[in-house]
């Protein structure tokens, strides 16, 4: 991979990370006032919405971690290399999912494993 290509990935990943951070920050602003509400009717009405917000927040946080790990690999010079088999990840896959830590084969195998839940609390 050329320096220009790596620079481009840094740009894309940093942009995406900033976007997610903003989304996570605004999501928290939505959740906190609802939790503090003393009105029972309000709480019931907002529970569904809150759950949806929490799920969105959760997946945004996971993705942000993946992006930050990818940026770290860019700095380490291991970006684009599968973390499992150490083969190069195809450029096509990196273009679609720049934060992908694994090649298609290893990701497929990892997806079959029981998911390890990441404690975010
Ligand atoms: Zn692999």
Coordinates of N, CA and C and ligand atoms in Angstrom, one line a residue:
X1 N 0.8 -1.2 0.0 CA 0.0 0.0 0.0 C 0.9 1.3 0.0
X2 N 0.5 2.2 -0.8 CA 1.3 3.5 -0.9 C 1.0 4.4 0.3
X3 N 1.9 5.4 0.5 CA 1.7 6.4 1.6 C 0.4 7.1 1.3
X4 N 0.2 7.5 0.1 CA -1.0 8.2 -0.3 C -2.3 7.4 0.1
X5 N -2.3 6.1 -0.2 CA -3.4 5.3 0.1 C -3.6 5.2 1.6
X6 N -2.5 5.1 2.4 CA -2.6 5.0 3.8 C -3.2 6.4 4.4
X7 N -2.7 7.5 3.8 CA -3.2 8.8 4.2 C -4.7 8.9 4.0
X8 N -5.1 8.4 2.9 CA -6.5 8.4 2.6 C -7.4 7.6 3.6
X9 N -6.8 6.5 4.0 CA -7.6 5.7 5.0 C -7.6 6.4 6.3
X10 N -6.5 7.0 6.7 CA -6.5 7.8 8.0 C -7.6 8.8 8.0
X11 N -7.7 9.5 6.8 CA -8.6 10.6 6.7 C -10.1 10.0 6.8
X12 N -10.3 9.0 6.1 CA -11.7 8.3 6.1 C -12.0 7.9 7.5
X13 N -11.1 7.2 8.2 CA -11.3 6.6 9.5 C -11.5 7.7 10.5
X14 N -10.7 8.8 10.5 CA -10.8 9.8 11.5 C -12.1 10.6 11.3
X15 N -12.5 10.7 10.1 CA -13.8 11.4 9.8 C -15.0 10.6 10.4
X16 N -14.9 9.3 10.1 CA -15.9 8.4 10.6 C -15.9 8.3 12.2
X17 N -14.8 8.3 12.8 CA -14.6 8.3 14.2 C -15.3 9.6 14.8
X18 N -15.0 10.7 14.2 CA -15.5 12.0 14.7 C -17.1 12.0 14.6
X19 N -17.6 11.4 13.5 CA -19.0 11.3 13.3 C -19.7 10.5 14.4
X20 N -19.0 9.3 14.7 CA -19.6 8.4 15.7 C -19.5 9.0 17.1
X21 N -18.4 9.7 17.4 CA -18.3 10.3 18.7 C -19.4 11.4 18.9
X22 N -19.7 12.1 17.8 CA -20.7 13.1 17.9 C -22.1 12.4 18.1
X23 N -22.3 11.3 17.4 CA -23.6 10.6 17.5 C -23.7 10.0 18.9
X24 N -22.6 9.5 19.5 CA -22.7 8.9 20.8 C -22.9 10.0 21.9
X25 N -22.3 11.2 21.7 CA -22.5 12.3 22.6 C -23.9 12.8 22.6
X26 N -24.5 12.9 21.4 CA -25.9 13.4 21.3 C -26.9 12.3 21.8
X27 N -26.5 11.1 21.6 CA -27.4 10.0 22.1 C -27.5 10.0 23.6
X28 N -26.3 10.3 24.3 CA -26.3 10.3 25.7 C -27.2 11.5 26.2
X29 N -27.2 12.6 25.5 CA -28.0 13.7 25.9 C -29.5 13.4 25.9
X30 N -29.8 12.5 25.0 CA -31.2 12.1 24.9 C -31.6 11.2 26.0
X31 N -30.7 10.2 26.4 CA -31.0 9.2 27.4 C -31.1 9.8 28.8
X32 N -30.1 10.6 29.2 CA -30.1 11.1 30.5 C -31.3 11.9 31.0
X33 N -31.9 12.8 30.3 CA -33.1 13.5 30.8 C -34.3 12.5 31.0
X34 N -34.4 11.5 30.1 CA -35.4 10.5 30.2 C -35.3 9.7 31.5
X35 N -34.1 9.3 31.8 CA -33.8 8.5 33.1 C -34.2 9.3 34.3
X36 N -33.9 10.6 34.2 CA -34.2 11.5 35.4 C -35.6 11.9 35.5
X37 N -36.4 11.7 34.5 CA -37.8 12.1 34.6 C -38.6 11.4 35.7
X38 N -39.3 12.1 36.5 CA -40.1 11.5 37.6 C -41.5 11.2 37.1
X39 N -41.9 11.7 36.0 CA -43.2 11.4 35.5 C -43.3 10.0 34.9
X40 N -44.2 9.2 35.5 CA -44.3 7.8 35.2 C -44.8 7.6 33.7
X41 N -45.8 8.4 33.3 CA -46.3 8.3 32.0 C -45.2 8.6 30.9
X42 N -44.4 9.6 31.2 CA -43.3 10.0 30.4 C -42.3 8.8 30.2
X43 N -42.0 8.2 31.3 CA -41.1 7.1 31.4 C -41.5 5.9 30.5
X44 N -42.8 5.6 30.7 CA -43.4 4.5 29.9 C -43.3 4.7 28.4
X45 N -43.7 5.9 28.1 CA -43.8 6.4 26.7 C -42.4 6.3 26.1
X46 N -41.4 6.7 26.8 CA -40.1 6.8 26.3 C -39.2 5.5 26.4
X47 N -39.7 4.5 27.1 CA -38.9 3.3 27.3 C -38.5 2.7 26.0
X48 N -39.4 2.5 25.0 CA -39.1 1.9 23.7 C -38.0 2.7 23.0
X49 N -38.2 4.0 23.1 CA -37.3 4.9 22.4 C -35.9 4.8 23.0
X50 N -35.9 4.8 24.3 CA -34.7 4.7 25.1 C -33.9 3.4 24.7
X51 N -34.7 2.3 24.6 CA -34.0 1.0 24.3 C -33.4 1.1 22.9
X52 N -34.1 1.7 22.0 CA -33.6 1.9 20.6 C -32.3 2.7 20.6
X53 N -32.3 3.8 21.4 CA -31.2 4.7 21.5 C -30.0 3.9 22.1
X54 N -30.3 3.1 23.1 CA -29.2 2.3 23.8 C -28.6 1.4 22.8
X55 N -29.4 0.7 22.0 CA -28.9 -0.3 21.0 C -28.0 0.5 20.0
X56 N -28.5 1.6 19.5 CA -27.8 2.4 18.5 C -26.4 2.8 19.1
X57 N -26.5 3.3 20.4 CA -25.3 3.7 21.1 C -24.3 2.6 21.2
X58 N -24.8 1.4 21.5 CA -24.0 0.2 21.7 C -23.3 -0.1 20.4
X59 N -24.0 -0.2 19.3 CA -23.3 -0.6 18.1 C -22.4 0.6 17.6
X60 N -22.7 1.8 17.9 CA -21.8 2.9 17.6 C -20.5 2.8 18.3
X61 N -20.7 2.5 19.6 CA -19.5 2.4 20.5 C -18.6 1.2 20.0
X62 N -19.2 0.1 19.6 CA -18.4 -1.0 19.1 C -17.7 -0.6 17.8
X63 N -18.4 0.1 16.9 CA -17.8 0.5 15.7 C -16.6 1.5 15.9
X64 N -16.9 2.4 16.9 CA -15.8 3.4 17.2 C -14.6 2.7 17.7
X65 N -14.7 1.6 18.5 CA -13.6 0.9 19.0 C -12.8 0.2 17.8
X66 N -13.6 -0.3 16.8 CA -13.0 -1.0 15.7 C -12.2 0.1 14.8
X67 N -12.8 1.3 14.7 CA -12.1 2.3 13.9 C -10.9 2.8 14.6
X68 N -10.9 2.9 16.0 CA -9.8 3.4 16.7 C -8.7 2.3 16.6
X69 N -9.1 1.0 16.6 CA -8.1 -0.1 16.5 C -7.4 0.0 15.1
X70 N -8.2 0.3 14.1 CA -7.7 0.4 12.7 C -6.7 1.6 12.6
X71 N -7.1 2.7 13.2 CA -6.1 3.8 13.2 C -4.8 3.5 13.9
X72 N -4.9 2.7 15.0 CA -3.7 2.2 15.7 C -2.9 1.4 14.7
X73 N -3.5 0.5 14.0 CA -2.8 -0.4 13.0 C -2.2 0.4 11.9
X74 N -2.8 1.5 11.5 CA -2.3 2.4 10.5 C -0.9 3.0 11.0
X75 N -1.0 3.4 12.3 CA 0.2 4.0 12.9 C 1.3 2.9 13.1
X76 N 0.9 1.7 13.4 CA 1.8 0.6 13.6 C 2.4 0.0 12.4
X77 N 1.8 0.4 11.2 CA 2.2 -0.2 10.0 C 1.6 -1.6 9.7
X78 N 0.6 -2.0 10.5 CA 0.0 -3.3 10.2 C -1.3 -3.2 9.6
X79 N -1.7 -2.0 9.2 CA -3.1 -1.9 8.6 C -3.2 -2.7 7.3
X80 N -4.3 -3.3 7.1 CA -4.6 -4.0 5.9 C -4.1 -5.5 6.0
X81 N -3.6 -5.8 7.2 CA -3.1 -7.2 7.4 C -4.1 -7.9 8.4
X82 N -4.6 -9.1 8.0 CA -5.6 -9.8 8.9 C -4.9 -10.1 10.2
X83 N -5.7 -9.8 11.3 CA -5.2 -10.0 12.7 C -5.1 -11.5 13.0
X84 N -5.8 -12.3 12.3 CA -5.8 -13.7 12.6 C -4.7 -14.5 11.7
X85 N -4.8 -14.4 10.4 CA -3.9 -15.2 9.6 C -2.7 -14.4 9.0
X86 N -2.7 -13.1 9.3 CA -1.6 -12.2 8.8 C -1.5 -12.1 7.3
X87 N -2.5 -12.5 6.6 CA -2.5 -12.3 5.1 C -3.0 -10.9 4.9
X88 N -2.7 -10.4 3.7 CA -3.3 -9.0 3.3 C -4.8 -9.1 3.1
X89 N -5.5 -8.2 3.7 CA -6.9 -8.1 3.4 C -7.1 -7.5 2.0
X90 N -8.1 -8.0 1.3 CA -8.2 -7.5 -0.1 C -8.6 -6.0 -0.1
X91 N -8.0 -5.3 -1.1 CA -8.3 -3.9 -1.2 C -9.8 -3.6 -1.4
X92 N -10.5 -4.5 -2.0 CA -11.9 -4.3 -2.2 C -12.6 -4.3 -0.9
X93 N -12.2 -5.2 0.0 CA -12.8 -5.3 1.3 C -12.5 -4.0 2.1
X94 N -11.2 -3.6 2.1 CA -10.8 -2.4 2.8 C -11.5 -1.2 2.3
X95 N -11.8 -1.1 1.1 CA -12.5 0.0 0.5 C -14.0 0.1 1.1
X96 N -14.6 -1.1 1.2 CA -15.9 -1.2 1.7 C -16.0 -1.0 3.2
X97 N -15.0 -1.7 3.9 CA -15.0 -1.7 5.4 C -13.6 -1.3 5.8
X98 N -13.2 0.0 5.8 CA -11.8 0.3 6.1 C -11.3 -0.1 7.5
X99 N -12.3 -0.3 8.4 CA -11.9 -0.7 9.8 C -11.9 -2.2 10.0
X100 N -12.1 -3.0 8.9 CA -12.1 -4.5 9.0 C -10.8 -5.0 9.6
X101 N -10.8 -5.8 10.7 CA -9.6 -6.3 11.3 C -9.2 -7.6 10.6
X102 N -10.1 -8.3 9.9 CA -9.8 -9.6 9.4 C -10.1 -9.7 7.9
X103 N -9.5 -10.7 7.3 CA -9.8 -11.0 5.9 C -11.2 -11.7 5.9
X104 N -11.8 -11.8 4.7 CA -13.1 -12.3 4.6 C -13.2 -13.7 5.2
X105 N -12.3 -14.6 4.9 CA -12.3 -16.0 5.5 C -12.3 -16.0 7.0
X106 N -11.4 -15.2 7.6 CA -11.3 -15.2 9.1 C -12.5 -14.6 9.7
X107 N -13.0 -13.5 9.0 CA -14.2 -12.9 9.6 C -15.4 -13.8 9.6
X108 N -15.5 -14.6 8.5 CA -16.5 -15.6 8.4 C -16.4 -16.6 9.5
X109 N -15.2 -17.0 9.8 CA -15.0 -18.0 10.9 C -15.3 -17.4 12.3
X110 N -14.8 -16.1 12.4 CA -15.1 -15.4 13.7 C -16.6 -15.2 14.0
X111 N -17.3 -14.9 12.9 CA -18.7 -14.7 13.0 C -19.5 -15.9 13.5
X112 N -18.9 -17.1 13.2 CA -19.5 -18.3 13.6 C -19.3 -18.6 15.1
X113 N -18.3 -18.0 15.7 CA -18.0 -18.2 17.1 C -19.1 -17.5 17.9
X114 N -19.4 -18.1 19.1 CA -20.4 -17.4 20.0 C -19.8 -16.0 20.3
X115 N -20.7 -15.0 20.2 CA -20.2 -13.6 20.4 C -19.9 -13.3 21.8
X116 N -18.7 -12.7 22.0 CA -18.3 -12.3 23.3 C -18.9 -11.0 23.6
X117 N -19.7 -10.8 24.6 CA -20.3 -9.5 24.9 C -19.2 -8.6 25.5
X118 N -19.2 -7.4 25.0 CA -18.2 -6.4 25.5 C -19.0 -5.6 26.5
X119 N -18.5 -5.6 27.7 CA -19.1 -4.8 28.8 C -18.8 -3.3 28.6
X120 N -19.8 -2.5 28.4 CA -19.6 -1.1 28.2 C -19.9 -0.3 29.4
X121 N -20.4 -0.9 30.5 CA -20.8 -0.1 31.6 C -19.6 0.5 32.4
Ligands
LIG1 ZN1 -7.4 -13.9 7.8

